[in-house]
GROMACS .gro file of C-alpha atoms in nm:
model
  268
    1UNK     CA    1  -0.764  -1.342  -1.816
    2UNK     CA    2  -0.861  -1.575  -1.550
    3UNK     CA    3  -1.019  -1.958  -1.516
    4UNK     CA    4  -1.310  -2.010  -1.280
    5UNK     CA    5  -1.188  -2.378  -1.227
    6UNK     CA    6  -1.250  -2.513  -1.564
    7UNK     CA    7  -1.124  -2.458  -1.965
    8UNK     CA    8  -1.479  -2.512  -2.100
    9UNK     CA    9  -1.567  -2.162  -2.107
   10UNK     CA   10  -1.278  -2.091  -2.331
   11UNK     CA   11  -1.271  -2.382  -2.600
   12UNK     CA   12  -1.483  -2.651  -2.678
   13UNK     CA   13  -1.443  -3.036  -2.582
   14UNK     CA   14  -1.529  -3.322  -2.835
   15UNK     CA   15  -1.767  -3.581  -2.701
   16UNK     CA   16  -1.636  -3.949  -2.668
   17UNK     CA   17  -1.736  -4.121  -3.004
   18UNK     CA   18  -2.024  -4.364  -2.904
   19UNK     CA   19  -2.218  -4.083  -2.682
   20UNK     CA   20  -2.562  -4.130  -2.724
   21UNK     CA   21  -2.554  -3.693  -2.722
   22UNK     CA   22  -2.305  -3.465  -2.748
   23UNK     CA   23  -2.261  -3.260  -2.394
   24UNK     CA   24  -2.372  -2.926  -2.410
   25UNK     CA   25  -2.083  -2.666  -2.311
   26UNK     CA   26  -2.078  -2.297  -2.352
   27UNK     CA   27  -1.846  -2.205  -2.588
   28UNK     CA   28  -1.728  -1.843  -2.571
   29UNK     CA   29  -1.412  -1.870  -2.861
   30UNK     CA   30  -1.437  -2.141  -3.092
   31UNK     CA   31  -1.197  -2.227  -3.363
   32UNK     CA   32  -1.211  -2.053  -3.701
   33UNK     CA   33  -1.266  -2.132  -4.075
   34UNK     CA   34  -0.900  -2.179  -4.234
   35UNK     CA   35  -0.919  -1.893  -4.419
   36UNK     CA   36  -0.941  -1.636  -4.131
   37UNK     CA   37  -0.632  -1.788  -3.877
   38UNK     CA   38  -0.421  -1.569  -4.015
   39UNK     CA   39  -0.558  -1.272  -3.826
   40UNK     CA   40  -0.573  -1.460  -3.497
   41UNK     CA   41  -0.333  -1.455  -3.225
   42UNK     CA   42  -0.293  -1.818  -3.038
   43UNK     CA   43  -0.281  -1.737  -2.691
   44UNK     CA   44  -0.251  -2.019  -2.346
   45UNK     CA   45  -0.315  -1.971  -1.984
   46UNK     CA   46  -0.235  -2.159  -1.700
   47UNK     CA   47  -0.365  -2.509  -1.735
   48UNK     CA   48  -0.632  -2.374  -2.018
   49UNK     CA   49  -0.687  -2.521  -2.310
   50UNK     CA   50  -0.557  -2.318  -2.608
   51UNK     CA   51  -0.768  -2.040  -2.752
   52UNK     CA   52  -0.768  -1.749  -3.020
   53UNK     CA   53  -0.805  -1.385  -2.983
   54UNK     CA   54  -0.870  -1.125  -3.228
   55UNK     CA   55  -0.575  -0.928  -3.282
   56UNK     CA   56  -0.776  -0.579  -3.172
   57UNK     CA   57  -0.895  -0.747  -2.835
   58UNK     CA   58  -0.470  -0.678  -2.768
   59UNK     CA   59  -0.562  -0.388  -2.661
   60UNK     CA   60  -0.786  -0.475  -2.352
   61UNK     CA   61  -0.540  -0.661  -2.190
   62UNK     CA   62  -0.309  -0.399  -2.176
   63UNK     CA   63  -0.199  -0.292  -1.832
   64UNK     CA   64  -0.194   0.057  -1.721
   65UNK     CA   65   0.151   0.151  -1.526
   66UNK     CA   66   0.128   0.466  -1.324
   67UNK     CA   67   0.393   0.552  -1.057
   68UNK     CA   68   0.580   0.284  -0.888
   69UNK     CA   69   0.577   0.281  -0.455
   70UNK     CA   70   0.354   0.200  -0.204
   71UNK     CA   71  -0.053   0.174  -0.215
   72UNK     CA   72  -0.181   0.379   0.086
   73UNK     CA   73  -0.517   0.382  -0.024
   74UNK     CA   74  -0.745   0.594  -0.263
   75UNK     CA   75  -0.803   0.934  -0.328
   76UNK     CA   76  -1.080   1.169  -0.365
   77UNK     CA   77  -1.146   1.026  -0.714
   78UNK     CA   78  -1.141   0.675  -0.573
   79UNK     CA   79  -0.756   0.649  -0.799
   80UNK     CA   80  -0.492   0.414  -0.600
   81UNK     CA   81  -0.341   0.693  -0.374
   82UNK     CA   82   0.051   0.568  -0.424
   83UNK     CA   83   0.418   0.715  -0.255
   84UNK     CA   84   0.728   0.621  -0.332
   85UNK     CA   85   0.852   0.549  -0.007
   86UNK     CA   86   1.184   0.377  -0.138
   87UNK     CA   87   1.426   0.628  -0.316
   88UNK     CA   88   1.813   0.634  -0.386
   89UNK     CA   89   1.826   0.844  -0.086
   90UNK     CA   90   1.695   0.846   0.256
   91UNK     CA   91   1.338   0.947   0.288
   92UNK     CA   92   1.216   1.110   0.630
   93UNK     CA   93   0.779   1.083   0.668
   94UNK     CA   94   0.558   1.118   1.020
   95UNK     CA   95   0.210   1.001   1.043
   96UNK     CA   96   0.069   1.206   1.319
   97UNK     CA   97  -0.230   0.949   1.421
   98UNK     CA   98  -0.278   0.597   1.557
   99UNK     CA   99  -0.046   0.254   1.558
  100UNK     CA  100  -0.354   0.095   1.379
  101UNK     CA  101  -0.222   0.316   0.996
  102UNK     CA  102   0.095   0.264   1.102
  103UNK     CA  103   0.100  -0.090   1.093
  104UNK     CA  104  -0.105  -0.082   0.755
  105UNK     CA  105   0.174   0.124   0.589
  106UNK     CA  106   0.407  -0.126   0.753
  107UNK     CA  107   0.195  -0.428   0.579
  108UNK     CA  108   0.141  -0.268   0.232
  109UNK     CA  109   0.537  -0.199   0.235
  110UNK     CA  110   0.634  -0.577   0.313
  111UNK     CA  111   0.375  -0.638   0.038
  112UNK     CA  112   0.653  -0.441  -0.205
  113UNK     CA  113   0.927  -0.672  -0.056
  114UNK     CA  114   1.052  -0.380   0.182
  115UNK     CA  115   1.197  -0.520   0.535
  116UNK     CA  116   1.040  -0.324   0.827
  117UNK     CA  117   1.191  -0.241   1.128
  118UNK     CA  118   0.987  -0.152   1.449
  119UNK     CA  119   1.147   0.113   1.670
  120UNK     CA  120   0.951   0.129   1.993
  121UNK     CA  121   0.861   0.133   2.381
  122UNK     CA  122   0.512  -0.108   2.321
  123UNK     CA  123   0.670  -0.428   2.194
  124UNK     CA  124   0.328  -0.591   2.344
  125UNK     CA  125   0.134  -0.370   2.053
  126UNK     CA  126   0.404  -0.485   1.785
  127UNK     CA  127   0.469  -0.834   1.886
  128UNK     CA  128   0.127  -0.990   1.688
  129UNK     CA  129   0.198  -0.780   1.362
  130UNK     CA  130   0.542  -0.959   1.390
  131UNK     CA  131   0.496  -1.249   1.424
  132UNK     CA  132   0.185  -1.312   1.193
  133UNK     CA  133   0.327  -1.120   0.893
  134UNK     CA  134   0.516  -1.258   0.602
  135UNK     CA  135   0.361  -1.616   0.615
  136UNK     CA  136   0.615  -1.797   0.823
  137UNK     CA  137   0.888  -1.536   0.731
  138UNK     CA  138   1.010  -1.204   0.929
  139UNK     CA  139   0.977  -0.932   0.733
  140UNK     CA  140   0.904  -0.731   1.043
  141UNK     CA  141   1.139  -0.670   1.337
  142UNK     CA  142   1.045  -0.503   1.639
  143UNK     CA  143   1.351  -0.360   1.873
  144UNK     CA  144   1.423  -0.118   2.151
  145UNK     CA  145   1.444   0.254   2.146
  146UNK     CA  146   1.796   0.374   2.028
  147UNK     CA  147   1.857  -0.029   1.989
  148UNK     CA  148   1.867   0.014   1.623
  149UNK     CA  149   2.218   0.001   1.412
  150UNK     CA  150   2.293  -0.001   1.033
  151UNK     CA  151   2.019  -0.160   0.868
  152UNK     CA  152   2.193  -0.241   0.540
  153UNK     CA  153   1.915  -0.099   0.299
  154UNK     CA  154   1.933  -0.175  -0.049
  155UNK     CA  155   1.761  -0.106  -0.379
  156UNK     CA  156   1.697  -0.508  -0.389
  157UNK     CA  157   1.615  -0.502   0.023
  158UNK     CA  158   1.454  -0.159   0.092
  159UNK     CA  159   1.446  -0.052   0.502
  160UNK     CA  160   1.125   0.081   0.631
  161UNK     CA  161   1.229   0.191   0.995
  162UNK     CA  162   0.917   0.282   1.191
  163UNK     CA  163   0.936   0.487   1.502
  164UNK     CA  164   0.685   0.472   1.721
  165UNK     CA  165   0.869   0.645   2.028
  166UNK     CA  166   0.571   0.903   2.154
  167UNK     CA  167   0.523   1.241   2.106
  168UNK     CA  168   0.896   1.371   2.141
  169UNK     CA  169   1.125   1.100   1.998
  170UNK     CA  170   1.468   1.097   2.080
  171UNK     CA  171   1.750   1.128   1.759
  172UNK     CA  172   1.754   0.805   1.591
  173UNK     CA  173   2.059   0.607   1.669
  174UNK     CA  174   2.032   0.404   1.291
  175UNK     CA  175   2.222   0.565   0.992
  176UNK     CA  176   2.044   0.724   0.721
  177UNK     CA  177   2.130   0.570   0.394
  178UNK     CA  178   1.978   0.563   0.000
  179UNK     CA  179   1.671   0.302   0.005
  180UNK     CA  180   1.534   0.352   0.376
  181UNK     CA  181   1.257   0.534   0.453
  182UNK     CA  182   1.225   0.681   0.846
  183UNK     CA  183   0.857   0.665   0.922
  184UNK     CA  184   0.813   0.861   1.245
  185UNK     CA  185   0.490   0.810   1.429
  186UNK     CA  186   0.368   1.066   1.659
  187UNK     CA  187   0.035   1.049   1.879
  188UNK     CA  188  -0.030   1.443   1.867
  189UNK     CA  189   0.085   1.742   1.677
  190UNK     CA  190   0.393   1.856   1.965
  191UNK     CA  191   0.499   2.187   1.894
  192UNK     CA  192   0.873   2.084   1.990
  193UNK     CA  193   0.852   1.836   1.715
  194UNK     CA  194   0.725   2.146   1.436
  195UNK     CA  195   1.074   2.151   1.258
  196UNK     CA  196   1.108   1.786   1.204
  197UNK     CA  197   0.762   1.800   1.030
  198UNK     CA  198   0.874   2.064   0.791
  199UNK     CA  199   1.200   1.906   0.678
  200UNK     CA  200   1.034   1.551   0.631
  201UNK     CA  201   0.947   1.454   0.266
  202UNK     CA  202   0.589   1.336   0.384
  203UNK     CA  203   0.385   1.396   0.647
  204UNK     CA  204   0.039   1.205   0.724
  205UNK     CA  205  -0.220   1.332   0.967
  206UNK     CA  206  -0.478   1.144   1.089
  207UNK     CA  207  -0.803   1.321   1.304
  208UNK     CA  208  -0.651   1.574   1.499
  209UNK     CA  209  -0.786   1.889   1.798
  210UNK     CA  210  -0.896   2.241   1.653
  211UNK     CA  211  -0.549   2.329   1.844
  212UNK     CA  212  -0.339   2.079   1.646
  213UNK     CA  213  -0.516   2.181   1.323
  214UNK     CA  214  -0.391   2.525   1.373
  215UNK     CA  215  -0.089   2.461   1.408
  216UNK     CA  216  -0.092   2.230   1.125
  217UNK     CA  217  -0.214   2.476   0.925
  218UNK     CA  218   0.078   2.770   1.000
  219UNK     CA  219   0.342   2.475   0.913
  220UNK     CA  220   0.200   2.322   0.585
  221UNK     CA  221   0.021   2.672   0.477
  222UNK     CA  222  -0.316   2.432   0.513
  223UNK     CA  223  -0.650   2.623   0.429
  224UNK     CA  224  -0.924   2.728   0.663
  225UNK     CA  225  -1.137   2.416   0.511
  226UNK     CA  226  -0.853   2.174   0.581
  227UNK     CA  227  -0.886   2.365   0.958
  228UNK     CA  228  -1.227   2.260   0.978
  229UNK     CA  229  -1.211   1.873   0.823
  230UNK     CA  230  -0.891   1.756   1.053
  231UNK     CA  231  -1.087   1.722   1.386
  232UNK     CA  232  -1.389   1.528   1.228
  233UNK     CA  233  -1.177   1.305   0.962
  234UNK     CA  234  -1.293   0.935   0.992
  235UNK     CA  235  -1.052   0.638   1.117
  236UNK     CA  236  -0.972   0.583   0.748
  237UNK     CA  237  -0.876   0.922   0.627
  238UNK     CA  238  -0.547   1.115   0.661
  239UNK     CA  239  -0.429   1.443   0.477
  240UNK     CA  240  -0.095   1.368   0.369
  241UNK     CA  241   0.125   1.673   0.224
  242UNK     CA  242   0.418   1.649   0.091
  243UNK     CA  243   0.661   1.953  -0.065
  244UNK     CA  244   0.465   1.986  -0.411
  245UNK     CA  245   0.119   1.953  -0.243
  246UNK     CA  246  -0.170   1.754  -0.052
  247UNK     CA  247  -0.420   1.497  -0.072
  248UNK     CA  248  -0.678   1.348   0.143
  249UNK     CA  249  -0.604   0.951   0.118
  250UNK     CA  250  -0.887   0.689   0.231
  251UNK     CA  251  -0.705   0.423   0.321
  252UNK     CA  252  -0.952   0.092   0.402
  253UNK     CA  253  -0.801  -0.252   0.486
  254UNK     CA  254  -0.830  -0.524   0.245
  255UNK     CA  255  -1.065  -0.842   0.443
  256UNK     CA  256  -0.705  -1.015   0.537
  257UNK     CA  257  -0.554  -0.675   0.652
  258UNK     CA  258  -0.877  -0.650   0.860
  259UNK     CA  259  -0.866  -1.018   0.986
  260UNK     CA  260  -0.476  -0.925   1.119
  261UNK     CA  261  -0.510  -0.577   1.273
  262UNK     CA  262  -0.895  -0.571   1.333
  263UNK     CA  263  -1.151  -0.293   1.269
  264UNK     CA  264  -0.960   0.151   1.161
  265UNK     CA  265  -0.963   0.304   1.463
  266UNK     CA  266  -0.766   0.648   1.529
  267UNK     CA  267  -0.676   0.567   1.909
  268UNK     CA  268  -0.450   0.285   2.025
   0.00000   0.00000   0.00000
């Protein structure tokens, strides 16, 4: 439940005795004859006066709980699209596309209290992300190529380590340990990179050519419909597979994401 400023739409004031007229309020739960409290539940907010719900209205504050991870958008049923990013092992993704869903991913995983960890040759395109996320604290770090070490990931302090080394990255220097995730980003579908992709527990693709597509489709078994939809997908969209299946993911920035990294776009 939530307060737009004020407790008077939840419980009734008394006027001051004297007033000429009693203020008028709306009053949305007022107190009840004696003889019925005993089915009402007292309930208090935050700095809200106290109020009374039916015991059957329990059930429309429930929450629903679905799987735990990271939000990456919405799928074709407008559902929250969510991976588990962070397991008790290392995780290996690729996001064959643009910085611009990189750094989303990268912002929706400090959201989960992840640190991030930017591997890369454009500090100039990393540098802003860094140093305006986290309000006031570093949650992302942006490094060298092959300047990265152990990153001490933790269930408590889950790694993200984003790659963004070009088309044919070089072996990662950092360990691979439980609770990091390596999230390689690549600008094109390279053929020298095809067995990487088909060991990796995720893999993301963002508009792609009719050549890429093809080849996408003899590594992740895609259909001839898939084939057709990669080179026209929007900014937004990406087909992400993983080992039990695929899913087309519309992933929009919230109005502060948007006010940070600026308008989806597929090309840096």
């Amino acid at each position: 439940m939530s307060s737009n400023g004020s407790s008077a739409a939840y419980a009734p004031r008394r006027a001051k005795r004297g007033a000429a007229q009693a203020e008028q309020r709306t009053v949305v739960a007022a107190r009840p004859e004696r003889g019925h409290e005993v089915h009402l539940i007292p309930a208090r907010g935050p700095k809200l006066e106290k109020h009374l719900l039916e015991a059957g209205q329990l059930d429309a504050l429930a929450l629903p709980v679905g799987d735990d991870g990271v939000v990456i958008g919405t799928d074709q049923a407008s559902r929250p699209a969510v991976i588990s990013l962070f397991k008790p092992r290392a995780v290996d993704a690729a996001l064959v596309g643009g910085a611009y869903m990189a750094q989303l991913i990268a912002l929706r995983a400090t959201a989960t209290g992840a640190r991030v960890v930017v591997e890369t040759a454009r500090p100039q395109l990393w540098a802003p992300l860094a140093q305006n996320a986290g309000g006031g604290q570093q949650v992302i770090a942006v490094v060298p190529v092959r300047r990265v070490g152990n990153l001490g990931a933790t269930p408590a302090s889950p790694v993200l380590l984003l790659r963004d080394c070009g088309a044919r990255p070089p072996r990662s220097a950092a360990p691979k340990t439980p609770w990091m995730t390596t999230l390689t980003l690549l600008p094109f579908l390279d053929p020298t990179f095809a067995g990487h992709l088909i060991s990796s527990d995720y893999v993301a693709m963002q508009q792609i050519s009719p050549q890429e597509a093809e080849l996408a489709a003899r590594l992740f078994r895609l259909s001839a419909q898939d084939v057709a939809a990669l080179p026209t997908l929007l900014p937004e969209l990406a087909l992400w597979t993983a080992r039990h299946g695929r899913q087309y993911v519309y992933t929009a920035p919230t109005h502060d994401e948007s006010a940070l990294l600026g308008a989806p776009r597929r090309m840096d």
